[in-house]
CSV table of C-alpha atoms and ligand atoms in Angstrom, one decimal:
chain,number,residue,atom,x,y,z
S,784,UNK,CA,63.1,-25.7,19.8
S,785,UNK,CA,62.4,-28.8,17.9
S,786,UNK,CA,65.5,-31.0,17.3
S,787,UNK,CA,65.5,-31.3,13.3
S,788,UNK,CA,67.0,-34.2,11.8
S,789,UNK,CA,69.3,-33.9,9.7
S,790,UNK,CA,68.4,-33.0,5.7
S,791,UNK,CA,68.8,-36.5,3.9
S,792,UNK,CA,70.7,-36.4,0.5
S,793,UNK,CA,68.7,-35.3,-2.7
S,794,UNK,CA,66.8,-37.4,-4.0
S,795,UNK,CA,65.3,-34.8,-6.6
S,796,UNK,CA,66.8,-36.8,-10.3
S,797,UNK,CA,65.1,-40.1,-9.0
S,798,UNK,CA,61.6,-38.7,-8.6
S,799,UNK,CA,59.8,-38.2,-12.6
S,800,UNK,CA,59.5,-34.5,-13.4
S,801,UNK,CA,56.0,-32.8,-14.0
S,802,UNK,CA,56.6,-30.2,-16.6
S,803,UNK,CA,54.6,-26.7,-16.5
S,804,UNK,CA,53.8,-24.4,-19.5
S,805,UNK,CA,55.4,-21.0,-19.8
S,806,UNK,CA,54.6,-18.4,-17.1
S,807,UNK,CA,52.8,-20.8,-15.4
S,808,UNK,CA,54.9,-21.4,-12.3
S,809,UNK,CA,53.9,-17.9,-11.3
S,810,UNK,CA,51.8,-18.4,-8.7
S,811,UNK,CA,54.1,-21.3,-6.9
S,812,UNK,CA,56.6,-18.8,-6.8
S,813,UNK,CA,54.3,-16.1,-4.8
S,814,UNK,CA,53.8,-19.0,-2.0
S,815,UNK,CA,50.9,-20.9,-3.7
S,816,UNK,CA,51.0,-24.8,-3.4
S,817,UNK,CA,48.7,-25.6,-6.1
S,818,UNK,CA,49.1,-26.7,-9.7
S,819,UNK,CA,46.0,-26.5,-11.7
S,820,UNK,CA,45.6,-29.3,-14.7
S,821,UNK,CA,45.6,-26.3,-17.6
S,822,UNK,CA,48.8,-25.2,-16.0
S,823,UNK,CA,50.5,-28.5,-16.8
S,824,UNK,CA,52.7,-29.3,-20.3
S,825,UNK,CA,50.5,-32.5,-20.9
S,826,UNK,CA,52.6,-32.4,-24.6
S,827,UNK,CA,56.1,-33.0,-22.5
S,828,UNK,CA,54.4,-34.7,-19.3
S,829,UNK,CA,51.0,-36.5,-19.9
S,830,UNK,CA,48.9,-36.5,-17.3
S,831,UNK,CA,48.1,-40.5,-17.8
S,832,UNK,CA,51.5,-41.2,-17.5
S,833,UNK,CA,51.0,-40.8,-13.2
S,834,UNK,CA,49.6,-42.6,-11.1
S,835,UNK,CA,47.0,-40.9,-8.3
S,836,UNK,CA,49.3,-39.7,-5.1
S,837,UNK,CA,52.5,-40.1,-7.1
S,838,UNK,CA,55.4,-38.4,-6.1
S,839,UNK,CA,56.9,-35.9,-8.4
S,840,UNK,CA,59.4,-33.0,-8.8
S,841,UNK,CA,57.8,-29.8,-10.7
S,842,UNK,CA,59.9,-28.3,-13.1
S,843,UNK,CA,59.2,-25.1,-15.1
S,844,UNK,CA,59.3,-24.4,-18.5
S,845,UNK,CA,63.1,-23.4,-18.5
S,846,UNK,CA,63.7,-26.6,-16.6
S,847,UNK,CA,63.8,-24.9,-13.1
S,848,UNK,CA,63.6,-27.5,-10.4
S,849,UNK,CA,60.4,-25.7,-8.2
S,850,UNK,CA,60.2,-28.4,-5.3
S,851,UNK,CA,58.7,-31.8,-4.8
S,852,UNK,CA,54.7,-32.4,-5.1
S,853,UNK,CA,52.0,-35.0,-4.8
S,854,UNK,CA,50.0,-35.3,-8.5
S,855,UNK,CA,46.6,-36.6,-9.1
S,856,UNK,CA,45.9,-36.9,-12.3
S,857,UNK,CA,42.0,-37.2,-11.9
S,858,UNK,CA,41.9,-33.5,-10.1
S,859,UNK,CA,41.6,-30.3,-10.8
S,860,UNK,CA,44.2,-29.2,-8.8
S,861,UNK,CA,46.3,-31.6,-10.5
S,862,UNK,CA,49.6,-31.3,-7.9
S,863,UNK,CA,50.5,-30.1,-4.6
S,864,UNK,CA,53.5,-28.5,-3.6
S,865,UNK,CA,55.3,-30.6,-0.5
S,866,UNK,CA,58.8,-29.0,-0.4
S,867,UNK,CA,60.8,-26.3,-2.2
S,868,UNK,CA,63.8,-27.6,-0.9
S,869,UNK,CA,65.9,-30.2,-3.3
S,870,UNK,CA,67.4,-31.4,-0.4
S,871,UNK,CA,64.5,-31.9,1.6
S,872,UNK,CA,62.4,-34.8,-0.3
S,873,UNK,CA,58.9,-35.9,0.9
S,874,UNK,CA,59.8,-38.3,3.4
S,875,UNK,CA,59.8,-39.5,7.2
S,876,UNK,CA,62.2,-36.5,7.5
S,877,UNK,CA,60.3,-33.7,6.0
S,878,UNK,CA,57.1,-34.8,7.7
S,879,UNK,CA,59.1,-35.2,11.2
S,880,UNK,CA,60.2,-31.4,10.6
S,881,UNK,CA,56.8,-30.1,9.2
S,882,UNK,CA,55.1,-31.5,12.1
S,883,UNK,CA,57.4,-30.7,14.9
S,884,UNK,CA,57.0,-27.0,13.0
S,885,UNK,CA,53.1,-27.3,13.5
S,886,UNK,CA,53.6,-28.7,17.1
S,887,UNK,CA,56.1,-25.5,18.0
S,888,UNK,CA,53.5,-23.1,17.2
S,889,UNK,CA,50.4,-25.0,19.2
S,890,UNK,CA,52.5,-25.3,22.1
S,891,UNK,CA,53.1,-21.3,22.0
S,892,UNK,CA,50.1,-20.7,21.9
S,893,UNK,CA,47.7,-23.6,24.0
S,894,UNK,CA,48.1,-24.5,27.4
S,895,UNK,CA,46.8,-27.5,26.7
S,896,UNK,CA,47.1,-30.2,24.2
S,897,UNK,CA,43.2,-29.3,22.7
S,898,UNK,CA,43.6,-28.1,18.7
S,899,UNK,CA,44.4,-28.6,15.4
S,900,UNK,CA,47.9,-29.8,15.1
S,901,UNK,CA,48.1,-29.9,11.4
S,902,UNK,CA,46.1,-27.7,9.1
S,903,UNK,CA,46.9,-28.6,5.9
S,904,UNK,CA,47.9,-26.1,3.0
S,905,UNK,CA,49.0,-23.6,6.1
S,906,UNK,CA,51.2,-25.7,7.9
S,907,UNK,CA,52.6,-26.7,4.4
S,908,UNK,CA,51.3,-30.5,4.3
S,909,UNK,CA,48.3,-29.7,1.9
S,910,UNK,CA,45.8,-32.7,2.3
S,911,UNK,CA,46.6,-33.3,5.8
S,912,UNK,CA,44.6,-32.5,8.8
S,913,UNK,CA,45.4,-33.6,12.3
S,914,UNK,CA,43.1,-33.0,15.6
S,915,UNK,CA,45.0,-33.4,19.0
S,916,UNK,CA,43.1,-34.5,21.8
S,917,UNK,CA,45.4,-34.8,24.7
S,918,UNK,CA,47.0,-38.1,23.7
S,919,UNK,CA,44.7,-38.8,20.9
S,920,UNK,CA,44.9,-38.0,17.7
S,921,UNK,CA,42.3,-37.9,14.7
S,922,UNK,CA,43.8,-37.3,11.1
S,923,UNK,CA,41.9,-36.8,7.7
S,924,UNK,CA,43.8,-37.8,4.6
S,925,UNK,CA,42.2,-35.2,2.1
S,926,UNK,CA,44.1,-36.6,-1.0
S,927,UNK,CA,45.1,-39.6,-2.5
S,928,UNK,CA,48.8,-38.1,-2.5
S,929,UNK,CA,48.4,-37.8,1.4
S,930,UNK,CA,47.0,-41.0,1.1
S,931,UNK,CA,50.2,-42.8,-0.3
S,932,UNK,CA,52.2,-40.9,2.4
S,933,UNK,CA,49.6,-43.2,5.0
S,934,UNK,CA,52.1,-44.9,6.9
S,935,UNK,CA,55.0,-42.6,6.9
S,936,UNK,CA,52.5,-39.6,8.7
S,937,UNK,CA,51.8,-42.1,11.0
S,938,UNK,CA,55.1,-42.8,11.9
S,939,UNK,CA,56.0,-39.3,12.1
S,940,UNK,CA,52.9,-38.4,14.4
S,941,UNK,CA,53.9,-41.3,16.4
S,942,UNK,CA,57.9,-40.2,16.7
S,943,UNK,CA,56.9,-36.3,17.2
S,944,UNK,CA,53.9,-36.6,19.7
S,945,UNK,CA,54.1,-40.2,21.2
S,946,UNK,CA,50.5,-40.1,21.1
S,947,UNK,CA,48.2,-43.2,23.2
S,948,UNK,CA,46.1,-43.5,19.9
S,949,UNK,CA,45.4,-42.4,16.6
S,950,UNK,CA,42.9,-42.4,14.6
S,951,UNK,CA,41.7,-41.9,10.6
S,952,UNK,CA,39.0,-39.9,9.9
S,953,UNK,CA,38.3,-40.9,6.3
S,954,UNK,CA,34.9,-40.8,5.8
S,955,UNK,CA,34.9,-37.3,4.0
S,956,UNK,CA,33.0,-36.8,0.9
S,957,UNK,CA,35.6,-35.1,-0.6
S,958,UNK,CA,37.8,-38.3,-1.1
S,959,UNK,CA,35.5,-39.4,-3.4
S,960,UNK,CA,36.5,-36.5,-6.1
S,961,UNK,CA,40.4,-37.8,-5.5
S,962,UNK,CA,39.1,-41.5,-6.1
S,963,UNK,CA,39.2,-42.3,-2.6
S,964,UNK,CA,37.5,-44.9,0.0
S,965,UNK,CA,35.7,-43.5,2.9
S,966,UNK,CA,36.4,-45.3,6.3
S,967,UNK,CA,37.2,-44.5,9.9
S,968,UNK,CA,40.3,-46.9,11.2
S,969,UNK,CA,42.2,-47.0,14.3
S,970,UNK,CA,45.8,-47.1,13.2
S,971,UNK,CA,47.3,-47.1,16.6
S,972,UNK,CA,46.8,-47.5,19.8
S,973,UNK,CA,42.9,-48.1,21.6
S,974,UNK,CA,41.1,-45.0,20.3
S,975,UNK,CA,38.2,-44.2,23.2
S,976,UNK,CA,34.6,-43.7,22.5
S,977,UNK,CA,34.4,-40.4,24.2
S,978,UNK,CA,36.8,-37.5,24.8
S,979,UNK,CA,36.5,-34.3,27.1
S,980,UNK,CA,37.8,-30.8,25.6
S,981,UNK,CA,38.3,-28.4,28.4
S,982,UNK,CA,37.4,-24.9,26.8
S,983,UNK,CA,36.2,-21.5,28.3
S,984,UNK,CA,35.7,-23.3,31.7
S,985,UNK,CA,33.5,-26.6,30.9
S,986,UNK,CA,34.2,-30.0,30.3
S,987,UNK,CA,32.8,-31.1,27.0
S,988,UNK,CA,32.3,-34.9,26.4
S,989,UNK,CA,32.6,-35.5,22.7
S,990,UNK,CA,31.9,-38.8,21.0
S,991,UNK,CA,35.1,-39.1,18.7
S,992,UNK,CA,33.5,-41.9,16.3
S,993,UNK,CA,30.4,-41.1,15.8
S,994,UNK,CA,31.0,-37.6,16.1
S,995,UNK,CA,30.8,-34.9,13.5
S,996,UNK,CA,34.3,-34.5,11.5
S,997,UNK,CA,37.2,-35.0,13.4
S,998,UNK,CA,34.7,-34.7,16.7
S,999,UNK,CA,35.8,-30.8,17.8
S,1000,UNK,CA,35.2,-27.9,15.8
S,1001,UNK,CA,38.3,-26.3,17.3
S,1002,UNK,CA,38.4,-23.1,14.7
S,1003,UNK,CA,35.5,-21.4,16.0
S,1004,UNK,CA,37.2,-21.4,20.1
S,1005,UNK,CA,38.2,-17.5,19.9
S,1006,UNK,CA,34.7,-16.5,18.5
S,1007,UNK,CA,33.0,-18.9,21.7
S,1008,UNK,CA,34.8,-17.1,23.9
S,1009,UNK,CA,34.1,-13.5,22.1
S,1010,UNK,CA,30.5,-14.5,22.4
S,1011,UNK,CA,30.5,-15.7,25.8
S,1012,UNK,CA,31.9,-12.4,27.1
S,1013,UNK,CA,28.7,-10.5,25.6
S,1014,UNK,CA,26.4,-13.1,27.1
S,1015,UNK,CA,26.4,-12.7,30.9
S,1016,UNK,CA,22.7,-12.2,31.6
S,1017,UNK,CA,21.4,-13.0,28.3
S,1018,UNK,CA,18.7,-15.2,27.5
S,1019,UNK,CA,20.9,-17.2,24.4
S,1020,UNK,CA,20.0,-19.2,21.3
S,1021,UNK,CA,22.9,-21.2,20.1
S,1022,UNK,CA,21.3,-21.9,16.5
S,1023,UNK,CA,23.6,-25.0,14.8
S,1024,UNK,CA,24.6,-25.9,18.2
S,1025,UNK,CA,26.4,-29.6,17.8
S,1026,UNK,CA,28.1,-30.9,21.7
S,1027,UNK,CA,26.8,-27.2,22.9
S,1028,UNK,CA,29.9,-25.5,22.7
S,1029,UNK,CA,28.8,-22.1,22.4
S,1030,UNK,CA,26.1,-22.4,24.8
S,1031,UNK,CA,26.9,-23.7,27.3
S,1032,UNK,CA,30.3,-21.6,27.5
S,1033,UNK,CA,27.9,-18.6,27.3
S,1034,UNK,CA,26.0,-21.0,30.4
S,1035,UNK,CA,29.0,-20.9,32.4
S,1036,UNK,CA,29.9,-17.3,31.5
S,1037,UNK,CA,26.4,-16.0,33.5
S,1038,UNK,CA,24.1,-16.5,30.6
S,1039,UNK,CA,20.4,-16.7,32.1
S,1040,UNK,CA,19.3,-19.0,30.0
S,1041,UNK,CA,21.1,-21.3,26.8
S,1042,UNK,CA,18.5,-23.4,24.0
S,1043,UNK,CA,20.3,-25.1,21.7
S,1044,UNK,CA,19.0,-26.3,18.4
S,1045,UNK,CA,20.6,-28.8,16.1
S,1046,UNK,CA,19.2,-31.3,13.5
S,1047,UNK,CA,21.6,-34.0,15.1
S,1048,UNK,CA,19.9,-36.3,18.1
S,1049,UNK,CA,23.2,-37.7,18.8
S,1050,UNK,CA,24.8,-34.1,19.1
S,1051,UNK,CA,22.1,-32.6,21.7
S,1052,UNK,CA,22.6,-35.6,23.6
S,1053,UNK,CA,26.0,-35.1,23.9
S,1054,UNK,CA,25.4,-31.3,24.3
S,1055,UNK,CA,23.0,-32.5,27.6
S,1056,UNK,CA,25.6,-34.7,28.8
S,1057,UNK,CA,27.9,-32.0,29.5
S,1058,UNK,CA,25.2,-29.8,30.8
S,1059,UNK,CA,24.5,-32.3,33.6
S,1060,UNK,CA,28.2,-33.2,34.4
S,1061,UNK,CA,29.1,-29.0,34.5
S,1062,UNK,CA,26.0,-28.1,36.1
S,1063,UNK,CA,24.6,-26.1,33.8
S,1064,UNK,CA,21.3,-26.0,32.6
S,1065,UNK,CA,20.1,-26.0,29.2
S,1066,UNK,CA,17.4,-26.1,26.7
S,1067,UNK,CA,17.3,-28.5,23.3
S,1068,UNK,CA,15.7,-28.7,20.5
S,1069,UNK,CA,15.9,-31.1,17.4
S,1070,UNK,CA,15.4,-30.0,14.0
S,1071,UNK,CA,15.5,-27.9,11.0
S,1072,UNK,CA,17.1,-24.8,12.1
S,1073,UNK,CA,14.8,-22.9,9.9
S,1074,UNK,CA,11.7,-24.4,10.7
S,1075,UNK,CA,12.6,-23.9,14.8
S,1076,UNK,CA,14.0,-20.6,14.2
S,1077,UNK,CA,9.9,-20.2,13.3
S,1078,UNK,CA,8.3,-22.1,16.1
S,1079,UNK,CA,10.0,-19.9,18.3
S,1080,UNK,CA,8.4,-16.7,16.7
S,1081,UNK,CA,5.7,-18.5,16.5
S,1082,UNK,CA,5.7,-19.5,20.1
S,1083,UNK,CA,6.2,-15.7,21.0
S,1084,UNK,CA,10.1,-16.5,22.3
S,1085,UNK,CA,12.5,-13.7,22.3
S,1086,UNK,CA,16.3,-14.4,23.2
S,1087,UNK,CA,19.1,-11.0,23.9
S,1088,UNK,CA,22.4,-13.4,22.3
S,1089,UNK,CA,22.0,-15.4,19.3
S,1090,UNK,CA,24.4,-17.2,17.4
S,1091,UNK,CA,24.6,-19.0,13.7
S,1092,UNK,CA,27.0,-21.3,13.1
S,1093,UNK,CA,25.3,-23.2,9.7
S,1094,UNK,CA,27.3,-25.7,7.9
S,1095,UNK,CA,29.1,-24.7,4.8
S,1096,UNK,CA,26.0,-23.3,2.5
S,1097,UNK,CA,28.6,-22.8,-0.5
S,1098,UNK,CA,30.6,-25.8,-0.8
S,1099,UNK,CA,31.3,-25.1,-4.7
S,1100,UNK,CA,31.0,-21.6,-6.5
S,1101,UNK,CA,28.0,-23.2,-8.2
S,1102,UNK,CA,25.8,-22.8,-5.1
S,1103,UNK,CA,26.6,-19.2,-4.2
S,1104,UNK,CA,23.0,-18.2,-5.3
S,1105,UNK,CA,21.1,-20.6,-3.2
S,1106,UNK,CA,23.6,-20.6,-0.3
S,1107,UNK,CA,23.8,-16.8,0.1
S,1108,UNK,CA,19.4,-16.6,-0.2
S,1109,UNK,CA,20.1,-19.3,2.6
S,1110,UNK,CA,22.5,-17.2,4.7
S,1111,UNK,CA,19.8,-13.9,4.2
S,1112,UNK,CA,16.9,-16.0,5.3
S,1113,UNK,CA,18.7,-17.5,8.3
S,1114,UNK,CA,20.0,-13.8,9.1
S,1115,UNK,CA,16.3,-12.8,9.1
S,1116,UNK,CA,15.0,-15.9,10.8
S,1117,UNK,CA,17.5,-14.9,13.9
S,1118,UNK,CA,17.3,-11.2,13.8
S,1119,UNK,CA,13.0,-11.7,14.4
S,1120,UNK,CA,13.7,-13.6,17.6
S,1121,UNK,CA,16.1,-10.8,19.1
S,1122,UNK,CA,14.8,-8.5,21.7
S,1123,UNK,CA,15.4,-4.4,22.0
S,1124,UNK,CA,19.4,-4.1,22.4
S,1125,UNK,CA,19.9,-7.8,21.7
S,1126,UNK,CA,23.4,-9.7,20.0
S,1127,UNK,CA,23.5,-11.0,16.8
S,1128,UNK,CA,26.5,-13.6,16.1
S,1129,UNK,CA,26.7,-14.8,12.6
S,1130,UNK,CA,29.2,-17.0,11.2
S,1131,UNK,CA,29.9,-18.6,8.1
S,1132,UNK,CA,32.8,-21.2,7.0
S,1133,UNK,CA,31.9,-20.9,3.7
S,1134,UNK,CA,35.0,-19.3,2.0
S,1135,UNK,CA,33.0,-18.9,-1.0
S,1136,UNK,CA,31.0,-16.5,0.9
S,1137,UNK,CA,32.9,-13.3,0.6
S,1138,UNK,CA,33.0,-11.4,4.4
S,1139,UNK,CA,31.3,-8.5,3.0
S,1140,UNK,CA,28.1,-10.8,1.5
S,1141,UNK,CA,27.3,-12.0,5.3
S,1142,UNK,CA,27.5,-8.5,6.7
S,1143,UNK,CA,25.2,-7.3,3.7
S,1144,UNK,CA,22.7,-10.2,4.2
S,1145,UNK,CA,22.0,-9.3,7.9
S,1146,UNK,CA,22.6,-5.5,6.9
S,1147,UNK,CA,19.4,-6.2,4.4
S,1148,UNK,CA,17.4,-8.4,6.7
S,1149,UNK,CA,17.7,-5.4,9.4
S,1150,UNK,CA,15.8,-3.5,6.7
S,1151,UNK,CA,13.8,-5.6,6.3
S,1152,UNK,CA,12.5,-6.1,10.1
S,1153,UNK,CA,12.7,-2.8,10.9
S,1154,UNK,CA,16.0,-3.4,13.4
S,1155,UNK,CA,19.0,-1.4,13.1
S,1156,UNK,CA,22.6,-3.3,13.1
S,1157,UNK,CA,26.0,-2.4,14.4
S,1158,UNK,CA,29.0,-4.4,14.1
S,1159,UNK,CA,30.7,-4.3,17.3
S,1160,UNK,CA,33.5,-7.3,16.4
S,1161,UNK,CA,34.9,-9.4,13.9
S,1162,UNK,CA,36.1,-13.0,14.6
S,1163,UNK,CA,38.1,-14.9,12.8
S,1164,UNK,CA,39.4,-18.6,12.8
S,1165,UNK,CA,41.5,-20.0,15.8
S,1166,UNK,CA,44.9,-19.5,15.5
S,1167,UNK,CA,45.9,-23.3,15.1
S,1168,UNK,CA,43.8,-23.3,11.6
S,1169,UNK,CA,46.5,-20.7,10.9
S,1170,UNK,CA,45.8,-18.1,7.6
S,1171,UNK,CA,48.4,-19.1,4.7
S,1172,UNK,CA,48.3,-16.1,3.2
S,1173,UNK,CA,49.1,-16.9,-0.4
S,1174,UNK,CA,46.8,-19.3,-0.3
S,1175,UNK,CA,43.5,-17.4,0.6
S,1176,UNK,CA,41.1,-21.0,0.5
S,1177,UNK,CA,42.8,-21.4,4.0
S,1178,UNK,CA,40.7,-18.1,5.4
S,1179,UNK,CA,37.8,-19.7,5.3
S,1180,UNK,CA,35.8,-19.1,8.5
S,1181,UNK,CA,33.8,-15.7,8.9
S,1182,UNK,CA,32.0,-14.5,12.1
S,1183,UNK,CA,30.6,-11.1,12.9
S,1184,UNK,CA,29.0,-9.7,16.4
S,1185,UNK,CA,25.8,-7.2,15.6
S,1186,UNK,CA,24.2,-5.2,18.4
S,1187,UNK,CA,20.7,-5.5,17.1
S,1188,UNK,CA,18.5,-3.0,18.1
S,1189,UNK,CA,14.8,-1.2,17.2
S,1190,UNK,CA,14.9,1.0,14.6
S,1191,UNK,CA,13.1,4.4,15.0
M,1216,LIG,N1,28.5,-24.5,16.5
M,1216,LIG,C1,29.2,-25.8,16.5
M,1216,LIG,C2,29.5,-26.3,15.2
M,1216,LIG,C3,28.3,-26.4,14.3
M,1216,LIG,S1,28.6,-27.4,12.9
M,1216,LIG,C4,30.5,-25.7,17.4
M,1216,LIG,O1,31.0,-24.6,17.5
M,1216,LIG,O2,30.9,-26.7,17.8
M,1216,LIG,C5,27.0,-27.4,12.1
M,1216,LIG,C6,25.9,-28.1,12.9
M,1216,LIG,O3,24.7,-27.9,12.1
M,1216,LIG,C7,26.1,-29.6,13.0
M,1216,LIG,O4,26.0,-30.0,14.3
M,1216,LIG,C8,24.9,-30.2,12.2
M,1216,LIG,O5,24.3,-31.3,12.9
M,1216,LIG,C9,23.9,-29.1,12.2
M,1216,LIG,N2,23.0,-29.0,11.1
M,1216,LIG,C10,23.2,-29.1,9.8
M,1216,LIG,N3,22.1,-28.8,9.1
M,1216,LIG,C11,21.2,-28.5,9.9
M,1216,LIG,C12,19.9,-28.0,9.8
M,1216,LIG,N4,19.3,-27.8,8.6
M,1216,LIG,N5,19.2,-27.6,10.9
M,1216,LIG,C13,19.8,-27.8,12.1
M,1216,LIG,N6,21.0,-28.2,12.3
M,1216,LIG,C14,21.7,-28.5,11.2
């Protein structure tokens, strides 16, 4: 068990008080850690009167203390919940105990020290993301109130994992909405250019700076290894491919032959890299996913395993239209290529892409071809990018396995 220090004194009068209208500390109450701006008693507690990343302790209508939270006054989401408990104060202390928490449940469930340590909202630091790479960590400050807690989550990571390195990974765009600057920083140690991820029996060699987020896309590792399974054999298409990770675990798991396609030079080189240092062989092509997805007909290809793994189509609710006639054509696009009794695995991390919308759009597409469809298993996110369940922006990550076969 983690060795929790011990509570510090309450700090809870010295911190200024955010002040919600009636009713509206419903939601906090059922688990969410989000307070919306229209939820907030701008007449008691105007919203210019904080600074961005401010500390602050939410109180209800009636005056009920309802825990400590970060506030941006420039967001949406105007707060975020840190602690419940008076007695336990955003600080060194909490964020020692929140991530030796996150830590306890990684090191139940990985052998090794490959995953997400810290996924935000669900491992109740909302803002904060850390990657673990053995000894090396990555971490994305998402908010400016994560942000102004910079140097004490650094200490923290440094006390609870004694890691070589660390590094931040702030170059995403979604600073920019919080009023943030986008770098990429070593704050400790020598980060190294390149790190290997051991998963489903090959040695991937990731570039960590100039890689793709945090380097890893460690939430789709159950649905590689669901895929991999079905692919002994098959002739596999790994569509949105980035180091390779799905196919050359499908490579190594008897696959006949892997192509990868990805828009990202830099990301097929490092996909080729592995290949060659596992032994595996492997197919690439660069470009538009769409546009290759037609050479390949074109070209008169057929593959038995395919799988989509597209980047976020709907990244606000404003783009459902155009993302989910993206999703159908890409379905459609895939499902041509797939021979008689072939695999379909389609994936979204889209959360504004309801589950049943992705099943519908290769249901339709099926219709379309001609091809009949069976779901034969649902994936879901890896375990260490754990489900908060009252906060359902958390299950985000959708990915079914179709037989695909010819209708008659
Ligand atoms: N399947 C990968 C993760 C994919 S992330 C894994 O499990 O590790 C999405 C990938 O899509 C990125 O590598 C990005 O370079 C690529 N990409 C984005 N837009 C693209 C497009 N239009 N065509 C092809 N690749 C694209």
């Amino acid at each position: 068990m983690p060795n929790l220090a011990e509570p510090p004194t309450p700090t809870e009068s010295r911190l200024p008080a955010l002040y919600l209208k009636p009713h509206e500390e419903r939601r906090l109450l059922a688990g969410h850690l989000w307070v919306f701006s229209n939820e907030i008693n701008v007449a008691v507690s105007p919203l210019a009167g904080y600074s961005p990343g401010e500390l602050v302790q939410l109180r209800s209508s009636r005056d009920r203390f309802l825990g400590y939270a970060y506030i941006n006054p420039r967001t949406l989401i105007s707060a975020r919940l840190l602690s419940r408990d008076p007695a336990w104060p955003p600080g060194l202390p909490l964020l020692r105990r929140r991530i030796e928490t996150a830590l306890a449940l990684r090191e139940r469930l990985y052998r090794e020290p490959f995953y997400r340590l810290v996924f935000g909202e669900s491992d109740l630091l909302p803002g904060l993301v850390v990657d673990r790479y053995g000894e090396v960590l990555v971490v994305q400050l998402g908010t400016a109130g994560m942000e102004a807690l910079k140097e004490l989550i650094l200490e923290a990571l440094v006390q609870v994992i004694a890691p070589r390195a660390v590094q931040w990974r702030n170059d995403s765009p979604i600073r920019e909405l919080e009023g943030l600057p986008l770098y990429v920083e070593t704050a400790f140690g020598e980060v190294p250019d390149n790190v290997v991820i051991p998963e489903g029996g090959v040695r991937f060699r990731v570039p960590l700076a100039s890689g793709q987020k945090t380097g890893w896309y460690f939430d789709q590792a159950a649905n590689r290894a669901l895929f991999s399974h079905h692919a002994r054999g098959a002739r596999v298409l790994d569509v949105f491919s980035y180091a390779g990770s799905f196919g050359l675990q499908a490579a190594r798991a008897g696959a006949r032959e892997v192509t990868c396609v990805d828009a990202s030079a830099a990301a097929l080189e490092a996909a080729t890299a592995t290949a060659t240092a596992n032994g595996l062989a492997l197919e690439t092509r660069k470009g538009d996913a769409f546009q290759a997805l037609e050479a390949l007909h074109a070209e008169g290809r057929r593959f038995d395993a395919i799988v989509l793994d597209p980047p976020a189509f709907i990244k606000r609710r404003k783009d459902h239209p155009k993302g989910l006639a993206a999703y159908r054509r890409l379905n459609q696009l895939a499902l041509q290529l797939i021979d008689h009794d072939g695999l379909l695995m389609s994936c979204s991390c889209s959360w504004h892409l309801a589950p049943g919308e992705l099943t519908d759009a290769v249901q339709r597409a099926s219709r379309h071809l001609g091809r009949f469809v069976q779901l034969i298993a649902v994936g879901a996110q890896a375990p260490d990018h754990p489900v908060h369940p009252a906060v359902d922006e958390t299950r985000y990550l959708r990915a079914f396995l179709f037989r695909v076969t010819d209708a008659c």
